[in-house]
Amino acid sequence: MEDTSTTRRAAASRGPRVTDPRRLLNAFDHQFRGFRTFWFDRIAPAGPVVLPAARGAELEDAIAYLADLLRRAVHHLGDDCVSRHRALGLDERLTEFYGDEEFENAYATVMGRPDVILTDAGWKFIEFNFCSSTGGQVYVHLLNELWRQLLPDDVLSTLTLADPLKTRGDMLRTVLDDLGLEPHVALVGHLPDVFLSDSGGNRRYYEIEADALRKSGIRAEYFETEEFIDALGSRAGEFPLVLERTVPQEWIDAGRELGPLLTVRKCGAAVLTPQSSYQAANKQLFALLSQGQDWMSERDREFVRRYIPWSRSVREETVEYRGASWKLDELLRGRRADFVLKRSDGDQNFDVHVGALTDASTWEDVIAKAREAGTWIAQETVHSTEIHADVLDCDRGEYLGISTRAVFGPLFMGGRMTGCGVRYDVPAPGGSAPRAAGSSILGSVGWHAG
C-alpha cells in the first residue's frame, strides 16, 4: 500500500484545489467584493500554484542580491539623485520630486516586486519594479487568505502562504522607529490607477490595506490624492509618514498634471517610496549589468550570467551576442523572434514589444522609436517552463487542470520575499471560435515543504 504522506505530498505538488466549486465561487464573490476585476471575470484560480520550498528559498536569496546589485549600479551613475536621474534620461519634470539624499538612499529599494520567469535553466529576472505602488500586494494577501480558509488542514500544513500586507506593516513599523516618528500613516492613492472608480464601495481595495496597517499597530487612514491635499489645510503635520500608492511617471503618461503628487511629496512628511526607487527600477540597469561594469566583482558577474537575460541599450552601435559581433539594429531585425524591446521607465507592460508577436514592419518602427528615445533596452526573450495549475470556469462551475506558462511576481519588503503572485494564461473555453483569445489570470504561489 502506498504511504499516505507520500500520496499527500504528490497531490500537493500537483496543486491543491478547493473541493466544492460553488463554495469557491461564493468565496471569490465575497473576498473580492467591490473590485472583482478582469483577473477573475471568467476564469479563477482553484488553488495556489505550488512549487518546492527550495525553489522559493533560491528565489528569495536571488531577489535580495539583485536588489543590492541594482542599488550599487544606480550609485555608480552619479554622486547625487539629480545627476543619476539625468544619466538615465528620465523626465526632467520629475527632478523636483527628490528629497533628502540620505533618505533617498536608505529607502529606495525597501519595497518592490521583480518580474521573474522559471525557465528550464532556472529563474530569470526580466525586470525589477521598486515603489510602494507595486501591484499585487492586495491580491496576493486576499488570495492566500482565501486558501487558508478553504484548503484542508493537512494540505495547509505542507504549504507556506505568506501575507505581504502583514510583512509590509512590520517593515513600516521599523521605518517609523528608525526615523523616530509616531506610528500614524496616511495611505494616499488614486482609484483609477487600479482600474476602479470611487463608487459602489470600491474604496474597499485600499481600506483593506489601511486595516492591515492598523493590525500592525499603526494608525492608518486612506485618502484619495485630492482629499489628502485638502486635509493638509486643517491636519498638517498629523501624518508623519505617507505611503504613496501613485506613480508620477504614470501620471505623465496619462496626461495628468503632476502638481497634486508634488504637493503630497512636499507636505513635510516622510514619503515612501522615495523618487530614487524609480531609478533602481529603471530597465537600463539590466543592460549595464548584462554588459558588465568595471566595479562588478566576479560574484556579481556570475550572478548576472545565471539570473539576468542578455540585455543591451538600444543606443549602442555594436554588441557582442553569443560569441559574435553585431550591429544592434541588424541583430534585432535578423533575430526579431529572439528579442523584446522595452521602454526603460515604463510600467504595467507599457511600451513592451515582443518580437515574436510583432510583424516586421511594426518592429522596424519600434526600433526607430527606441533609438530616437535613447533610453530603451533590447532583452533576449526567455521562455517559461510549463507549470500545472487548476482553474475554475466560473460560468460552467467546472474545474480545469491546465499546463501553462507563467510570470512570477514575488513581493519584496524590507529585504524579504513575502508572498508571490503569478500571472498565467488560460486557453479559451470549449466551443469558442478558432484561435479565440484566452484569459490571463492572477494567482498566488504556495511553497511546498515536502
Short mmCIF file of N, CA and C in Angstrom, two decimals, residues 334-419:
data_model
loop_
_atom_site.label_atom_id
_atom_site.label_comp_id
_atom_site.label_asym_id
_atom_site.label_seq_id
_atom_site.Cartn_x
_atom_site.Cartn_y
_atom_site.Cartn_z
N GLY A 334 17.33 40.79 -37.74
CA GLY A 334 17.57 39.43 -38.20
C GLY A 334 17.07 38.36 -37.26
N ARG A 335 16.99 38.67 -35.97
CA ARG A 335 16.56 37.67 -34.99
C ARG A 335 15.41 38.25 -34.16
N ARG A 336 14.45 38.83 -34.86
CA ARG A 336 13.33 39.51 -34.21
C ARG A 336 12.64 38.61 -33.16
N ALA A 337 12.45 37.34 -33.46
CA ALA A 337 11.73 36.45 -32.56
C ALA A 337 12.48 36.19 -31.25
N ASP A 338 13.76 36.55 -31.21
CA ASP A 338 14.57 36.26 -30.03
C ASP A 338 14.63 37.40 -29.03
N PHE A 339 13.94 38.54 -29.36
CA PHE A 339 14.13 39.71 -28.51
C PHE A 339 12.83 40.40 -28.13
N VAL A 340 12.93 41.15 -27.03
CA VAL A 340 11.89 42.05 -26.56
C VAL A 340 12.49 43.45 -26.50
N LEU A 341 11.74 44.45 -26.93
CA LEU A 341 12.16 45.84 -26.80
C LEU A 341 11.31 46.50 -25.72
N LYS A 342 11.97 47.25 -24.82
CA LYS A 342 11.28 47.81 -23.66
C LYS A 342 11.69 49.26 -23.43
N ARG A 343 10.72 50.09 -23.20
CA ARG A 343 11.00 51.43 -22.67
C ARG A 343 11.48 51.27 -21.24
N SER A 344 12.54 51.97 -20.88
CA SER A 344 13.20 51.67 -19.60
C SER A 344 12.44 52.18 -18.39
N ASP A 345 11.59 53.20 -18.54
CA ASP A 345 10.87 53.75 -17.39
C ASP A 345 9.38 53.47 -17.47
N GLY A 346 8.99 52.55 -18.34
CA GLY A 346 7.57 52.20 -18.45
C GLY A 346 7.13 51.26 -17.35
N ASP A 347 5.82 51.15 -17.18
CA ASP A 347 5.25 50.29 -16.14
C ASP A 347 4.00 49.63 -16.69
N GLN A 348 3.58 48.53 -16.03
CA GLN A 348 2.37 47.81 -16.42
C GLN A 348 2.40 47.40 -17.89
N ASN A 349 3.57 46.94 -18.35
CA ASN A 349 3.78 46.48 -19.73
C ASN A 349 3.59 47.59 -20.76
N PHE A 350 3.66 48.84 -20.33
CA PHE A 350 3.55 49.95 -21.27
C PHE A 350 4.82 50.04 -22.10
N ASP A 351 4.68 50.04 -23.43
CA ASP A 351 5.80 50.08 -24.36
C ASP A 351 6.75 48.91 -24.16
N VAL A 352 6.18 47.71 -24.06
CA VAL A 352 6.94 46.47 -24.11
C VAL A 352 6.51 45.74 -25.38
N HIS A 353 7.46 45.44 -26.25
CA HIS A 353 7.15 44.86 -27.56
C HIS A 353 7.91 43.55 -27.72
N VAL A 354 7.16 42.47 -27.88
CA VAL A 354 7.72 41.13 -28.03
C VAL A 354 7.92 40.85 -29.51
N GLY A 355 9.16 40.62 -29.90
CA GLY A 355 9.46 40.44 -31.31
C GLY A 355 8.67 39.32 -31.96
N ALA A 356 8.51 38.21 -31.26
CA ALA A 356 7.80 37.06 -31.82
C ALA A 356 6.33 37.35 -32.08
N LEU A 357 5.79 38.39 -31.43
CA LEU A 357 4.38 38.73 -31.58
C LEU A 357 4.18 40.01 -32.39
N THR A 358 5.25 40.50 -33.01
CA THR A 358 5.21 41.77 -33.72
C THR A 358 5.62 41.56 -35.17
N ASP A 359 4.84 42.09 -36.11
CA ASP A 359 5.21 41.92 -37.52
C ASP A 359 6.43 42.78 -37.85
N ALA A 360 7.10 42.45 -38.97
CA ALA A 360 8.39 43.06 -39.30
C ALA A 360 8.29 44.57 -39.46
N SER A 361 7.23 45.06 -40.09
CA SER A 361 7.09 46.49 -40.31
C SER A 361 6.92 47.24 -38.99
N THR A 362 6.05 46.72 -38.13
CA THR A 362 5.85 47.36 -36.82
C THR A 362 7.13 47.30 -35.99
N TRP A 363 7.83 46.19 -36.08
CA TRP A 363 9.08 46.02 -35.34
C TRP A 363 10.11 47.07 -35.76
N GLU A 364 10.16 47.33 -37.05
CA GLU A 364 11.08 48.36 -37.56
C GLU A 364 10.73 49.72 -36.97
N ASP A 365 9.44 50.01 -36.86
CA ASP A 365 9.00 51.28 -36.27
C ASP A 365 9.40 51.37 -34.80
N VAL A 366 9.29 50.25 -34.10
CA VAL A 366 9.64 50.24 -32.68
C VAL A 366 11.14 50.45 -32.50
N ILE A 367 11.95 49.82 -33.35
CA ILE A 367 13.40 50.03 -33.28
C ILE A 367 13.73 51.50 -33.46
N ALA A 368 13.10 52.13 -34.46
CA ALA A 368 13.34 53.55 -34.71
C ALA A 368 12.93 54.40 -33.52
N LYS A 369 11.79 54.08 -32.94
CA LYS A 369 11.30 54.82 -31.76
C LYS A 369 12.28 54.65 -30.59
N ALA A 370 12.77 53.44 -30.40
CA ALA A 370 13.69 53.17 -29.30
C ALA A 370 15.01 53.91 -29.50
N ARG A 371 15.53 53.93 -30.72
CA ARG A 371 16.80 54.62 -30.99
C ARG A 371 16.65 56.12 -30.78
N GLU A 372 15.52 56.66 -31.19
CA GLU A 372 15.30 58.10 -31.02
C GLU A 372 15.22 58.47 -29.54
N ALA A 373 14.55 57.64 -28.75
CA ALA A 373 14.43 57.92 -27.31
C ALA A 373 15.77 57.81 -26.61
N GLY A 374 16.57 56.81 -26.98
CA GLY A 374 17.88 56.63 -26.38
C GLY A 374 17.87 56.03 -25.00
N THR A 375 16.70 55.59 -24.53
CA THR A 375 16.60 55.06 -23.15
C THR A 375 15.94 53.68 -23.11
N TRP A 376 15.78 53.05 -24.27
CA TRP A 376 15.16 51.74 -24.31
C TRP A 376 16.23 50.65 -24.21
N ILE A 377 15.77 49.43 -23.90
CA ILE A 377 16.69 48.29 -23.93
C ILE A 377 16.11 47.19 -24.83
N ALA A 378 17.04 46.39 -25.35
CA ALA A 378 16.69 45.14 -26.02
C ALA A 378 17.07 44.01 -25.07
N GLN A 379 16.18 43.06 -24.89
CA GLN A 379 16.43 41.95 -23.96
C GLN A 379 16.10 40.64 -24.66
N GLU A 380 16.99 39.68 -24.49
CA GLU A 380 16.74 38.37 -25.08
C GLU A 380 15.49 37.75 -24.45
N THR A 381 14.64 37.20 -25.30
CA THR A 381 13.43 36.55 -24.81
C THR A 381 13.77 35.30 -24.02
N VAL A 382 13.15 35.14 -22.87
CA VAL A 382 13.30 33.90 -22.11
C VAL A 382 11.95 33.19 -22.08
N HIS A 383 12.00 31.88 -22.05
CA HIS A 383 10.79 31.08 -22.18
C HIS A 383 10.49 30.33 -20.89
N SER A 384 9.27 30.44 -20.46
CA SER A 384 8.83 29.78 -19.24
C SER A 384 8.71 28.27 -19.44
N THR A 385 9.15 27.54 -18.42
CA THR A 385 8.78 26.14 -18.39
C THR A 385 7.29 26.05 -18.10
N GLU A 386 6.68 24.95 -18.45
CA GLU A 386 5.24 24.82 -18.19
C GLU A 386 5.00 24.41 -16.75
N ILE A 387 4.01 25.05 -16.15
CA ILE A 387 3.62 24.72 -14.78
C ILE A 387 2.19 24.18 -14.79
N HIS A 388 1.85 23.43 -13.75
CA HIS A 388 0.48 22.94 -13.62
C HIS A 388 -0.34 23.93 -12.80
N ALA A 389 -1.57 24.15 -13.21
CA ALA A 389 -2.50 24.98 -12.43
C ALA A 389 -3.91 24.42 -12.58
N ASP A 390 -4.64 24.45 -11.49
CA ASP A 390 -6.07 24.12 -11.53
C ASP A 390 -6.85 25.42 -11.52
N VAL A 391 -7.81 25.54 -12.42
CA VAL A 391 -8.61 26.76 -12.53
C VAL A 391 -10.09 26.40 -12.56
N LEU A 392 -10.90 27.39 -12.27
CA LEU A 392 -12.35 27.22 -12.25
C LEU A 392 -12.98 28.02 -13.37
N ASP A 393 -13.72 27.35 -14.24
CA ASP A 393 -14.55 28.02 -15.25
C ASP A 393 -15.77 28.56 -14.51
N CYS A 394 -15.80 29.88 -14.32
CA CYS A 394 -16.83 30.48 -13.46
C CYS A 394 -18.22 30.32 -14.05
N ASP A 395 -18.36 30.36 -15.37
CA ASP A 395 -19.68 30.24 -15.98
C ASP A 395 -20.23 28.82 -15.84
N ARG A 396 -19.37 27.84 -16.05
CA ARG A 396 -19.82 26.44 -16.00
C ARG A 396 -19.74 25.83 -14.62
N GLY A 397 -18.98 26.47 -13.73
CA GLY A 397 -18.80 25.89 -12.41
C GLY A 397 -18.01 24.60 -12.44
N GLU A 398 -17.05 24.50 -13.39
CA GLU A 398 -16.27 23.29 -13.56
C GLU A 398 -14.78 23.58 -13.42
N TYR A 399 -14.05 22.60 -12.89
CA TYR A 399 -12.61 22.73 -12.76
C TYR A 399 -11.91 22.27 -14.04
N LEU A 400 -10.78 22.91 -14.32
CA LEU A 400 -9.92 22.51 -15.42
C LEU A 400 -8.50 22.41 -14.90
N GLY A 401 -7.81 21.35 -15.28
CA GLY A 401 -6.39 21.24 -14.99
C GLY A 401 -5.63 21.64 -16.24
N ILE A 402 -4.72 22.61 -16.13
CA ILE A 402 -4.03 23.11 -17.32
C ILE A 402 -2.52 23.08 -17.11
N SER A 403 -1.81 23.04 -18.22
CA SER A 403 -0.37 23.22 -18.23
C SER A 403 -0.12 24.54 -18.94
N THR A 404 0.58 25.45 -18.29
CA THR A 404 0.65 26.82 -18.81
C THR A 404 2.01 27.44 -18.52
N ARG A 405 2.26 28.55 -19.18
CA ARG A 405 3.48 29.33 -18.93
C ARG A 405 3.14 30.52 -18.04
N ALA A 406 4.12 30.99 -17.29
CA ALA A 406 3.78 31.95 -16.24
C ALA A 406 4.88 32.98 -16.05
N VAL A 407 4.48 34.12 -15.47
CA VAL A 407 5.40 35.14 -14.98
C VAL A 407 5.14 35.30 -13.48
N PHE A 408 6.17 35.14 -12.69
CA PHE A 408 6.04 35.22 -11.24
C PHE A 408 6.34 36.63 -10.76
N GLY A 409 5.62 37.06 -9.71
CA GLY A 409 5.80 38.39 -9.14
C GLY A 409 5.99 38.32 -7.64
N PRO A 410 7.17 37.89 -7.17
CA PRO A 410 7.41 37.82 -5.73
C PRO A 410 7.50 39.21 -5.12
N LEU A 411 6.78 39.44 -4.04
CA LEU A 411 6.79 40.74 -3.37
C LEU A 411 7.96 40.81 -2.40
N PHE A 412 8.61 41.98 -2.38
CA PHE A 412 9.85 42.17 -1.65
C PHE A 412 9.67 43.35 -0.71
N MET A 413 9.74 43.07 0.60
CA MET A 413 9.51 44.11 1.61
C MET A 413 10.61 44.06 2.66
N GLY A 414 11.35 45.15 2.78
CA GLY A 414 12.36 45.22 3.83
C GLY A 414 13.38 44.12 3.79
N GLY A 415 13.78 43.72 2.59
CA GLY A 415 14.80 42.69 2.44
C GLY A 415 14.29 41.27 2.42
N ARG A 416 12.98 41.08 2.46
CA ARG A 416 12.39 39.73 2.50
C ARG A 416 11.41 39.53 1.36
N MET A 417 11.35 38.30 0.85
CA MET A 417 10.27 37.94 -0.05
C MET A 417 9.06 37.58 0.80
N THR A 418 7.92 38.16 0.49
CA THR A 418 6.74 37.93 1.31
C THR A 418 5.52 37.78 0.42
N GLY A 419 5.24 36.57 0.04
CA GLY A 419 4.13 36.32 -0.87
C GLY A 419 4.58 36.45 -2.31
#
